[in-house]
CSV table of C-alpha atoms in Angstrom, one decimal:
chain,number,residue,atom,x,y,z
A,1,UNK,CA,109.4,75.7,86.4
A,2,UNK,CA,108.8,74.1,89.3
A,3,UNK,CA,106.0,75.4,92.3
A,4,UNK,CA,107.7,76.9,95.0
A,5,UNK,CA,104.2,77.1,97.1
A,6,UNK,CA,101.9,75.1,98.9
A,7,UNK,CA,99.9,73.1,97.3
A,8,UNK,CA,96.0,74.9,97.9
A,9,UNK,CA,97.8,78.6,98.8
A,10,UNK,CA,95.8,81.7,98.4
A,11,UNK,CA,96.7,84.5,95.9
A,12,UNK,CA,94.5,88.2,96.2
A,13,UNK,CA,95.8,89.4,92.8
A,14,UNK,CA,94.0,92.7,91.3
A,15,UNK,CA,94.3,93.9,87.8
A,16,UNK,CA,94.7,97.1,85.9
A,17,UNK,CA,94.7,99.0,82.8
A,18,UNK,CA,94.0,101.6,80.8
A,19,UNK,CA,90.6,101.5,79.0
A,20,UNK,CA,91.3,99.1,76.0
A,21,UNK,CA,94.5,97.9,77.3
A,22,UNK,CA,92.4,94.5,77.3
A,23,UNK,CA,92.1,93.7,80.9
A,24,UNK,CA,88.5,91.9,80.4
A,25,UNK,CA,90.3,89.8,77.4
A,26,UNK,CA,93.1,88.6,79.7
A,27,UNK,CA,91.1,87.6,82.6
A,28,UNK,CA,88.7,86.2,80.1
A,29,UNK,CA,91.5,84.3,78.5
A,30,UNK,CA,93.0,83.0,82.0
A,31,UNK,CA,90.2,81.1,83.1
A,32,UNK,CA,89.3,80.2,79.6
A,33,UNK,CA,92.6,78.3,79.0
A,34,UNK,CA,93.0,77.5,82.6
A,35,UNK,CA,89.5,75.2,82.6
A,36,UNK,CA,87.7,77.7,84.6
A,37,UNK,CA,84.7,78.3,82.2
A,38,UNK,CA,81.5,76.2,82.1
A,39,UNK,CA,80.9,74.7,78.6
A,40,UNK,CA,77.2,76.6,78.8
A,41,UNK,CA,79.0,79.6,79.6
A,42,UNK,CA,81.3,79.4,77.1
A,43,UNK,CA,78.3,78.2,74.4
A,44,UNK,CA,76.8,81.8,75.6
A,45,UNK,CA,79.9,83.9,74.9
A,46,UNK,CA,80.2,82.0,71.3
A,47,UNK,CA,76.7,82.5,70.5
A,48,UNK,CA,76.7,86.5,71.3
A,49,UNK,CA,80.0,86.8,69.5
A,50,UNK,CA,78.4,85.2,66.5
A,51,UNK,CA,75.4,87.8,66.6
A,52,UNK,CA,77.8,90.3,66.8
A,53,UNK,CA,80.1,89.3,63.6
A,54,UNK,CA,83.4,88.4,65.3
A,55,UNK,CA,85.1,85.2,63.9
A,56,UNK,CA,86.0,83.8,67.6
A,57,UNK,CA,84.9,83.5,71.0
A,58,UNK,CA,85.3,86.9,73.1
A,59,UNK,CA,86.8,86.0,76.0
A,60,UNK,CA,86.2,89.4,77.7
A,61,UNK,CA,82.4,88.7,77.4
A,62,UNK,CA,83.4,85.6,80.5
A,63,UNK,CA,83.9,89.0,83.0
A,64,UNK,CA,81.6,91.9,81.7
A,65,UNK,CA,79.6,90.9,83.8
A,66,UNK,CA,76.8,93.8,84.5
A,67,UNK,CA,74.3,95.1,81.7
A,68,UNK,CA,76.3,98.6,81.6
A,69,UNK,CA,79.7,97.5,81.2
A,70,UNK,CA,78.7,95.0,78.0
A,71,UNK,CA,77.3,97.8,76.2
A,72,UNK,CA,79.7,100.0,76.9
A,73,UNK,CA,82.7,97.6,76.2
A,74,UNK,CA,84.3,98.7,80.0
A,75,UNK,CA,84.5,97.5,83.1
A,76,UNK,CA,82.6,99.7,85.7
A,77,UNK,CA,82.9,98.1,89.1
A,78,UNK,CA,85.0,95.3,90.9
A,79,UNK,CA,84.4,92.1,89.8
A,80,UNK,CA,85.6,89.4,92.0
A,81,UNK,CA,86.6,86.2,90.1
A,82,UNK,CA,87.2,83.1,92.3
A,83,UNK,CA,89.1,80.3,90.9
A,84,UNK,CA,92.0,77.3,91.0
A,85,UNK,CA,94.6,75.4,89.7
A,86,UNK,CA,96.6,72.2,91.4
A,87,UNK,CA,99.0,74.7,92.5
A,88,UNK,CA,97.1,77.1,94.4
A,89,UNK,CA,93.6,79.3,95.1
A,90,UNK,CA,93.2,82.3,93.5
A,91,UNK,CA,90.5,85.5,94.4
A,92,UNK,CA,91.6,88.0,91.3
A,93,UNK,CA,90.0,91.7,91.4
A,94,UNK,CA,88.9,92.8,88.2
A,95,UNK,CA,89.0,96.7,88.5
A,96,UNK,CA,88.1,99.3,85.8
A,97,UNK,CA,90.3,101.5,83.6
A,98,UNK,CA,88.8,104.8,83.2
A,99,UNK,CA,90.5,107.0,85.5
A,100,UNK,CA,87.4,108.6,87.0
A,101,UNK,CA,87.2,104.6,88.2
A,102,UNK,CA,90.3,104.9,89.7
A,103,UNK,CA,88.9,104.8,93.4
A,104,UNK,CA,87.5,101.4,92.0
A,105,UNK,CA,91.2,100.3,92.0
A,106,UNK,CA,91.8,101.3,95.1
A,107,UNK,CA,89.0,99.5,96.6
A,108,UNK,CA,90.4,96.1,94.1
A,109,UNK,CA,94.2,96.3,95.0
A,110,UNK,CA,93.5,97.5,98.9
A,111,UNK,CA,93.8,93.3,100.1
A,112,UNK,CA,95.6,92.4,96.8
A,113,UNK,CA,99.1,90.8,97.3
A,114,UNK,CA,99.9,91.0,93.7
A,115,UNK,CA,99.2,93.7,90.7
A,116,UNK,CA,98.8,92.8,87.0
A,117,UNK,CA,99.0,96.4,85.0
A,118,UNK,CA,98.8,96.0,81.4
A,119,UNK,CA,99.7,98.0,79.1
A,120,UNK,CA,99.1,98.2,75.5
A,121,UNK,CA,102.7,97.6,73.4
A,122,UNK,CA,101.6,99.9,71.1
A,123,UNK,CA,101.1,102.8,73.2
A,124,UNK,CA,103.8,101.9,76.2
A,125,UNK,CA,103.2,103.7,79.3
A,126,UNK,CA,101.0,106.4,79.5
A,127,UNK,CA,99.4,108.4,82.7
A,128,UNK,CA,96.9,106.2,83.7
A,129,UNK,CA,99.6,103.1,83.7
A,130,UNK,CA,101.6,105.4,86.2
A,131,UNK,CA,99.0,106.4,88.4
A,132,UNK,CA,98.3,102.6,88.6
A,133,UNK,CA,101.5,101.6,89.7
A,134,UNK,CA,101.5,104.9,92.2
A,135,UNK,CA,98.3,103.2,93.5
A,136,UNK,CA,100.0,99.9,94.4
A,137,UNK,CA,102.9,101.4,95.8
A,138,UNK,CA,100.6,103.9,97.8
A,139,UNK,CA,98.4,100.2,98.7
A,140,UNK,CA,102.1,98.7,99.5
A,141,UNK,CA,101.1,95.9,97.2
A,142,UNK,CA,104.3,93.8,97.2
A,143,UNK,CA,104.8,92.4,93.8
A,144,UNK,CA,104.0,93.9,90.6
A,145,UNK,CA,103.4,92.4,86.8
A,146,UNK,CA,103.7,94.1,84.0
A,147,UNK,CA,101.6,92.9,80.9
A,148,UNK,CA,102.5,93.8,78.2
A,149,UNK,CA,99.5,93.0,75.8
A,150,UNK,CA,98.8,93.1,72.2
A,151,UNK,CA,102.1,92.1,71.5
A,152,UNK,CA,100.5,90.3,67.7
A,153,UNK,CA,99.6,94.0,66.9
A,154,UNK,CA,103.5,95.1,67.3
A,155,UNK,CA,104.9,91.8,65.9
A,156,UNK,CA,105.9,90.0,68.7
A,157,UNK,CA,109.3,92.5,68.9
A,158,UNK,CA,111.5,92.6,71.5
A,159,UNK,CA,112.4,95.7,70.3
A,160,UNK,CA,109.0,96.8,71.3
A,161,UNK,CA,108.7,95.3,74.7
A,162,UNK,CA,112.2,96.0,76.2
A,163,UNK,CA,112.1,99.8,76.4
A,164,UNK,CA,108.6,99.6,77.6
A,165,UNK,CA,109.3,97.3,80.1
A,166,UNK,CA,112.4,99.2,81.5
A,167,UNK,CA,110.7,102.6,81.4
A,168,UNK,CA,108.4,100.8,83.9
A,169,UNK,CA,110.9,99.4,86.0
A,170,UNK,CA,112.6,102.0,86.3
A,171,UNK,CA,109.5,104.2,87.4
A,172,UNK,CA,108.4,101.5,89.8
A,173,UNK,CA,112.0,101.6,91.3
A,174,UNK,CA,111.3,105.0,92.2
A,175,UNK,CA,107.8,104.3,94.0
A,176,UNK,CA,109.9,101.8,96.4
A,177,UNK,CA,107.6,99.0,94.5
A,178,UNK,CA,110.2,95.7,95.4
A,179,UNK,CA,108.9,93.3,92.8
A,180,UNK,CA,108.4,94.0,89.0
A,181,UNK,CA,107.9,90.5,86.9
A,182,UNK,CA,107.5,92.2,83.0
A,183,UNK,CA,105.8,89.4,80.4
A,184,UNK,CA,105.2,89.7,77.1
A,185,UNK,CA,101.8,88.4,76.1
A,186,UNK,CA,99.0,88.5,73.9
A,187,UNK,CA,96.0,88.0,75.7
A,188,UNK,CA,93.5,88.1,72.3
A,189,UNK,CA,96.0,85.1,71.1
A,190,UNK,CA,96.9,83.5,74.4
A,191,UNK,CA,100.5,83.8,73.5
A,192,UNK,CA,102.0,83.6,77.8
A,193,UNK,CA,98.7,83.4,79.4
A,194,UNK,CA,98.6,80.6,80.5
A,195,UNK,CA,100.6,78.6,77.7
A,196,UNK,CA,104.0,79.3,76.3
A,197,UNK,CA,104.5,81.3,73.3
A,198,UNK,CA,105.5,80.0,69.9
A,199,UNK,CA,106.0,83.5,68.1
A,200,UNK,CA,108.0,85.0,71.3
A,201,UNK,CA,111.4,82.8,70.8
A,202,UNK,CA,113.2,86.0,72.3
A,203,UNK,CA,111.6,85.8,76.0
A,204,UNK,CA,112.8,82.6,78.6
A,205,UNK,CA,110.8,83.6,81.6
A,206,UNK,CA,107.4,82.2,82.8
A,207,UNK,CA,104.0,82.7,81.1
A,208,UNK,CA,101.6,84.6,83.7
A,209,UNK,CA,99.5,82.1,85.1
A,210,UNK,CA,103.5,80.0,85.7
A,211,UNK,CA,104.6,83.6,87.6
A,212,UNK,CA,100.5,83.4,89.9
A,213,UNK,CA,101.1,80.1,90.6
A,214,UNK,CA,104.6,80.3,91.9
A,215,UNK,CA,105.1,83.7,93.3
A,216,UNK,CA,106.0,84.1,97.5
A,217,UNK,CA,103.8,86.0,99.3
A,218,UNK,CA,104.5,83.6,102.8
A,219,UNK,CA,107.6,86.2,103.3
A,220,UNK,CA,106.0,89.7,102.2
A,221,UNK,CA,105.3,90.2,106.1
A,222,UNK,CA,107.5,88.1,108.3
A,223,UNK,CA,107.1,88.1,112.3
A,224,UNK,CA,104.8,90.8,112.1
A,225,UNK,CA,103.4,92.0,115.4
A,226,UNK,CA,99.8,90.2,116.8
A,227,UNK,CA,97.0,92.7,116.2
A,228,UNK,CA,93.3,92.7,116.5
A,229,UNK,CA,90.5,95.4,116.1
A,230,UNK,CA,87.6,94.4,118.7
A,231,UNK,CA,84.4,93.8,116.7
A,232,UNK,CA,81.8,92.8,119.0
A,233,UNK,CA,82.1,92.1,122.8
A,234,UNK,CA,80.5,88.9,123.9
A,235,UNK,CA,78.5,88.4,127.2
A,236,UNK,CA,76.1,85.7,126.8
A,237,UNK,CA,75.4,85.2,130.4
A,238,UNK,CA,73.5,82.6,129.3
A,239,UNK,CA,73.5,79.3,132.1
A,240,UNK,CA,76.1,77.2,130.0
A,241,UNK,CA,78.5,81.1,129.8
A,242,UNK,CA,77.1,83.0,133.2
A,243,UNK,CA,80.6,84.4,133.7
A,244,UNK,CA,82.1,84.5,129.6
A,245,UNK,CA,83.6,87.3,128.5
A,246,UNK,CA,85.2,87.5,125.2
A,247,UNK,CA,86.3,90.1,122.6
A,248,UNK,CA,85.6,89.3,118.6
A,249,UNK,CA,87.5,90.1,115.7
A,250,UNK,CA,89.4,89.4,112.5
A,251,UNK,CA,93.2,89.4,113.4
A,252,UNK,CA,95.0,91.3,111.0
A,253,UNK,CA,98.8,90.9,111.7
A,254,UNK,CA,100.9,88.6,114.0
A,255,UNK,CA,99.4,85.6,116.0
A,256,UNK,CA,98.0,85.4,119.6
A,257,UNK,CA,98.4,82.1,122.0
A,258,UNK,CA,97.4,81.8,125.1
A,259,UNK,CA,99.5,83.2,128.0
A,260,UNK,CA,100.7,86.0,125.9
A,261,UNK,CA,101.0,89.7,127.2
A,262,UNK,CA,98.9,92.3,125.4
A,263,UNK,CA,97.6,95.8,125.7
A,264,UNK,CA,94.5,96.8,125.0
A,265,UNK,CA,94.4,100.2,123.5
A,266,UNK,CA,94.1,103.3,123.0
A,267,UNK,CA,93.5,102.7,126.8
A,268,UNK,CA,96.8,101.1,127.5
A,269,UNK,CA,95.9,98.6,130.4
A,270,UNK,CA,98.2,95.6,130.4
A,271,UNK,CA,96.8,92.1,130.5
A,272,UNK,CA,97.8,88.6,128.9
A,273,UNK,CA,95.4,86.5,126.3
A,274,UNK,CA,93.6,83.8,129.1
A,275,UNK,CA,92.2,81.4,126.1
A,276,UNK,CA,90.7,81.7,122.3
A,277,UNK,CA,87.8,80.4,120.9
A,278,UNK,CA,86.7,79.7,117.3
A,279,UNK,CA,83.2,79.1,115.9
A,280,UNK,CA,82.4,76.1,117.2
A,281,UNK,CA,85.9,75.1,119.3
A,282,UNK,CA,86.8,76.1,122.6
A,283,UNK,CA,90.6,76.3,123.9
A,284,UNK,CA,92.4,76.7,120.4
A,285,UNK,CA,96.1,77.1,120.9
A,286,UNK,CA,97.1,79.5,117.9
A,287,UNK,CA,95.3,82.3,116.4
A,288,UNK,CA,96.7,83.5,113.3
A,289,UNK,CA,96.3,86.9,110.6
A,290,UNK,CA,92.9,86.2,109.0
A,291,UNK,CA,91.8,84.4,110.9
A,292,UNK,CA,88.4,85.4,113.0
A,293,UNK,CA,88.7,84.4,117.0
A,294,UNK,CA,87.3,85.7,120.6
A,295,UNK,CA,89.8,86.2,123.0
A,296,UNK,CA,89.8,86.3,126.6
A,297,UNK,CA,91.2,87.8,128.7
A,298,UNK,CA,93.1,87.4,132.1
A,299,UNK,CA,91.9,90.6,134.0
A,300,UNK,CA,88.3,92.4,133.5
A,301,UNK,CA,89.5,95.3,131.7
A,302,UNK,CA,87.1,97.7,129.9
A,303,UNK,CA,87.4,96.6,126.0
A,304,UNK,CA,84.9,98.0,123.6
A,305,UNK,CA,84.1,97.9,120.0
A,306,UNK,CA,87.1,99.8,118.0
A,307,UNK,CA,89.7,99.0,120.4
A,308,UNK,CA,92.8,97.3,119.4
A,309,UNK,CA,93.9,93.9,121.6
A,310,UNK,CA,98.1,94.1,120.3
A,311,UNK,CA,101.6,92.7,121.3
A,312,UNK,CA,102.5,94.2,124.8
A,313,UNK,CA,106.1,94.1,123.3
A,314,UNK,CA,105.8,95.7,120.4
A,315,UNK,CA,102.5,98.1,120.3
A,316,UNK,CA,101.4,100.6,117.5
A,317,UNK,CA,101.3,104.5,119.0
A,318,UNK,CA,98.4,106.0,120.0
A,319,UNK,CA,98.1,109.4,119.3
A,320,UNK,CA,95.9,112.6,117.8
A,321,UNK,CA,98.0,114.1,115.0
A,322,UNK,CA,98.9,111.6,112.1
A,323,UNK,CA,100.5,112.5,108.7
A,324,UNK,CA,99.5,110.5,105.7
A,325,UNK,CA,99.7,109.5,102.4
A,326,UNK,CA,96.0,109.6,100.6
A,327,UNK,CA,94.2,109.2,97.2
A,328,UNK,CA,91.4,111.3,96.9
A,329,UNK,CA,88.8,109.2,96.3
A,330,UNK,CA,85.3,111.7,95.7
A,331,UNK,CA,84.1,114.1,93.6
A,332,UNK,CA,84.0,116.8,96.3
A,333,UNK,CA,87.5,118.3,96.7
A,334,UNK,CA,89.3,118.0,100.1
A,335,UNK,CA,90.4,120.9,101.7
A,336,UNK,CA,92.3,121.9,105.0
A,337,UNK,CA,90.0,122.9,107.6
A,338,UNK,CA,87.8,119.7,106.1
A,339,UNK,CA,86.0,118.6,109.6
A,340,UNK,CA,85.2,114.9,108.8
A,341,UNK,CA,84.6,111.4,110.3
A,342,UNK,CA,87.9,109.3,110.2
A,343,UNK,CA,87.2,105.1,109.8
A,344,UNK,CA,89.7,102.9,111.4
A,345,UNK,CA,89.3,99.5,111.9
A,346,UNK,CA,86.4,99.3,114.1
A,347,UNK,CA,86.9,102.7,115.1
A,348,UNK,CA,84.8,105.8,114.1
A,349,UNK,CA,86.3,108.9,115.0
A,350,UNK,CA,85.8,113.3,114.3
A,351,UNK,CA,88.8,114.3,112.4
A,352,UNK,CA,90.2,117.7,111.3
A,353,UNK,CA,92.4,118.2,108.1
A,354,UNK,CA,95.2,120.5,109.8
A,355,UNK,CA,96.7,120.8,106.1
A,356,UNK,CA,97.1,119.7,102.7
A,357,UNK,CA,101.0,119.5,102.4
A,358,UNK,CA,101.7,118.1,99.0
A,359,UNK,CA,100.6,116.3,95.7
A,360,UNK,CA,102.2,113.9,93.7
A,361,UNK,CA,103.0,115.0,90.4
A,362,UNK,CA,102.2,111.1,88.3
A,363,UNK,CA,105.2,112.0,85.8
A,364,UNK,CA,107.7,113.7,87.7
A,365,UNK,CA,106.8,111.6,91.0
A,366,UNK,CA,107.7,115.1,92.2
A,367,UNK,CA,106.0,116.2,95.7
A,368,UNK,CA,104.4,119.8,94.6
A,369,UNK,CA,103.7,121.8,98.1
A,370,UNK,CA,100.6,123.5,99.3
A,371,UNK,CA,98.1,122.2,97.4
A,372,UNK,CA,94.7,124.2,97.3
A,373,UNK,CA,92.9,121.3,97.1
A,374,UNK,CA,93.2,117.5,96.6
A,375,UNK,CA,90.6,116.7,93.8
A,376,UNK,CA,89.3,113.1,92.7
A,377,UNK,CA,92.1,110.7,92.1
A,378,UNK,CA,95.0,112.8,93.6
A,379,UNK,CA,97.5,111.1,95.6
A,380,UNK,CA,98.7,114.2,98.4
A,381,UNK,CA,100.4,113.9,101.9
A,382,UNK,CA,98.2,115.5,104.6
A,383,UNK,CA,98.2,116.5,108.4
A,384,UNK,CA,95.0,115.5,110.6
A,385,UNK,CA,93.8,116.0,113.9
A,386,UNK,CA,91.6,113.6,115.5
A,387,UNK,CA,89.5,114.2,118.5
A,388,UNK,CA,89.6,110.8,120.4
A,389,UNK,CA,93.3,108.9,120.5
A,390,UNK,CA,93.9,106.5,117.7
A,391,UNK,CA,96.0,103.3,117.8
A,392,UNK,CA,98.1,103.4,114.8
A,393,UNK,CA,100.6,101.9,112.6
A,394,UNK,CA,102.7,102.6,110.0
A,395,UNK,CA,101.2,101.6,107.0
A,396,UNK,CA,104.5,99.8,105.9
A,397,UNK,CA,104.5,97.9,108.8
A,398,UNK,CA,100.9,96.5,108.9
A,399,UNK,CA,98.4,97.4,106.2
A,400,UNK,CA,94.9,96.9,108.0
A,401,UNK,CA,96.3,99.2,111.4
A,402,UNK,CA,98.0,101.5,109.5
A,403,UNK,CA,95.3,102.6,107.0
A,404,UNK,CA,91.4,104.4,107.1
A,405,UNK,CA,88.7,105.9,105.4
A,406,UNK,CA,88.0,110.0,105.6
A,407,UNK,CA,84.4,110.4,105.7
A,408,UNK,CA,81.7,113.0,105.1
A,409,UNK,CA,80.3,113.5,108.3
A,410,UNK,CA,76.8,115.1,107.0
A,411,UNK,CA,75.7,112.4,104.3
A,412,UNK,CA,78.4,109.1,104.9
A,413,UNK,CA,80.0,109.4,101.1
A,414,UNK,CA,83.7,108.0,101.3
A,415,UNK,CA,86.0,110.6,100.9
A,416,UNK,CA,89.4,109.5,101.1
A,417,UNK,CA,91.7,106.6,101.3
A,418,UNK,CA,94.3,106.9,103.7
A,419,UNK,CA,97.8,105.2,104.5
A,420,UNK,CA,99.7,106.4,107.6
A,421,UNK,CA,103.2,107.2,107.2
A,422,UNK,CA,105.1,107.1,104.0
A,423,UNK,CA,104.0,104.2,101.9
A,424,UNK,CA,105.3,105.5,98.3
A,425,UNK,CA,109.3,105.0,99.4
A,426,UNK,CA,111.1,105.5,96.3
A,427,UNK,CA,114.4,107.7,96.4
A,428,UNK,CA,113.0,110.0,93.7
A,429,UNK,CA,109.4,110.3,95.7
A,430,UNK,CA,111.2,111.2,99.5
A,431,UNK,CA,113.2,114.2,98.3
A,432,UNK,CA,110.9,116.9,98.7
């Protein structure tokens, strides 16, 4: 196959599975047989797996990385692994299985652009797999794998992996998920890892690293309107910058040059972009999504941190009442009449939960209604009131706008993960 991207591209991929599904095996065995391992690391992996009677190197040993997880055999808490091939960069979120982890996954697949889900061929999908791909359809994470591992233990049969991987297609479908790329593998044997398979004759596509290398994630968001939480505001008044005013911050969708019109928001005055700066460069001509820039501004408007600098033409609403789709993310249920602080962008605000309006049932992907409660790992729509206007987007539209944090106002725990609109677009999903 040949590389359809850029030569040096970035991938944010995250992965999940079940416990056991062998999640720490495959990433091991990706940057094992990609060249990513250090010959003293890879001594220390075959010297433990000696002591511990195994035949071969473990591979998941390369990314179990705290004390914990080795003794337990899991993976407790986002590991980021940072690596590359001639064909492109890669930053891969290694996120736990157990399901009380779940808001782990959240936190791994939140800036991912892809999603590996394994799944065990012996066991096919099961709850957890289905409240993984929920999660990435809730995150709007735009292409999805299927890995379908273990595949020596069921005899490399395609009579195994088809129904499995249509049963997941066909749920997927019904999240809205666009992209599902199903491989076969074995990540213990390496059989589509990173090389081909010889015992998997049946199966024509690419192996998994082929699919990360080559995937387009330059279209997921085309011409997507210029946005920019303010981080800090800059007045030197220094000699050199007596009269500078700028506004920091990361932008997040879009691009800004100079001369376009923008509104600052949630006040709503009007102005146009009068130059941008970068660390270190004055006078850039283009600022693009990701990158961090200080803008200034034509007119001496009031800007402070939390406010959003956006396209004049094409602005998010700004408004008090919002309906969402959330995971429930803490141990402490969420109730209506919840008073809590709601985290947007730069933005800290007091918010009410008006109401809890539904949960999604993980089999049926049936909306029940009226809820008592949204307890940990629940995905549920809700109603909330906030008491300062917000600037929002859909979360379809643009992810870092159109999402936040609910917050426990008396002691800071995270409550909630929040995605404004309706993110989970399947047919079967949007009928109640």
């Amino acid at each position: 196959m040949q590389p359809t991207t850029q030569p040096g591209s970035l991938l944010r991929l995250a992965t999940a599975g079940s416990v056991d599904d062998g999640k720490s095996t495959l990433v091991g065995r990706l940057l094992h047989d990609s060249k990513q391992v250090f010959a003293d690391q890879l001594d220390a992996v075959e010297r433990v797996s000696r002591e511990r009677g195994l035949d071969g190197a473990d591979l998941a040993l390369l990314t179990d990385g705290l004390r914990a997880e080795r003794e337990q055999g899991i993976t407790i808490d986002v590991a980021y692994r940072y690596f590359a091939t001639p064909r492109r960069r890669f930053i891969l979120a290694d996120t736990p299985g157990h399901v009380q982890y779940t808001r782990n996954m959240v936190t791994g697949a939140s800036t991912a652009q892809l999603a590996v889900v394994l799944v065990d061929a012996r066991h096919g999908v099961v709850e957890q797999t289905r409240r993984h791909a929920a999660v990435a359809a809730l995150l709007g994470v735009p292409h999805v794998v299927l890995a379908v591992n273990k595949m020596d233990l069921a005899d490399y049969a395609e009579e195994v992996f088809a129904p499995i991987a249509d049963e997941f297609a066909d749920y997927s479908r019904a999240l809205g998920i666009r992209e599902v790329t199903a491989i076969p593998i074995s990540a213990l044997r390496g059989d589509n890892v990173v090389e081909p398979s010889g015992h998997i004759d049946w199966y024509s596509g690419p192996t998994l690293l082929e699919h990360l290398e080559t995937v387009d994630v330059d279209a997921d968001q085309p011409g997507s309107a210029a946005r920019m939480p303010v981080q800090y505001v800059l007045r030197p008044q220094s000699p050199d910058f007596r009269d500078y005013r700028g506004y920091a911050g990361q932008v997040t969708a879009g691009t800004f040059a100079p001369g376009d019109e923008v509104l600052v928001l949630p006040s709503g005055r009007r102005t146009s972009v009068a130059g941008i700066d970068r660390l270190g460069t004055r006078d850039v001509s283009l600022a693009h999504a990701g990158q961090s820039v200080t803008l200034r501004l034509t007119d001496d408007v009031d800007v402070a941190r939390g406010d959003i600098i956006a396209a004049a033409d094409q602005p998010p609403r700004v408004t008090r009442e919002l309906s969402a789709t959330v995971c429930h993310l803490a141990d402490r249920p969420l109730h209506a009449g919840d008073r809590v602080l709601l985290r947007h962008g730069t933005a800290t605000v007091k918010a009410l939960v008006a109401s809890l309006d539904s949960v999604l049932d993980l089999r049926t992907l049936r909306r029940e209604p009226g809820p008592e409660a949204l307890r940990a790992n629940d995905i549920g729509r809700v109603h909330l009131r906030t008491a300062s206007p917000l600037p929002l987007d859909d979360y379809a539209e643009h992810r870092r706008t159109g999402s936040f944090l609910l917050v426990d106002e008396a002691d800071g725990t995270t409550l909630t993960a929040g995605m404004v609109g309706e993110p989970l677009g399947g047919d079967t999903v949007t009928k109640l």
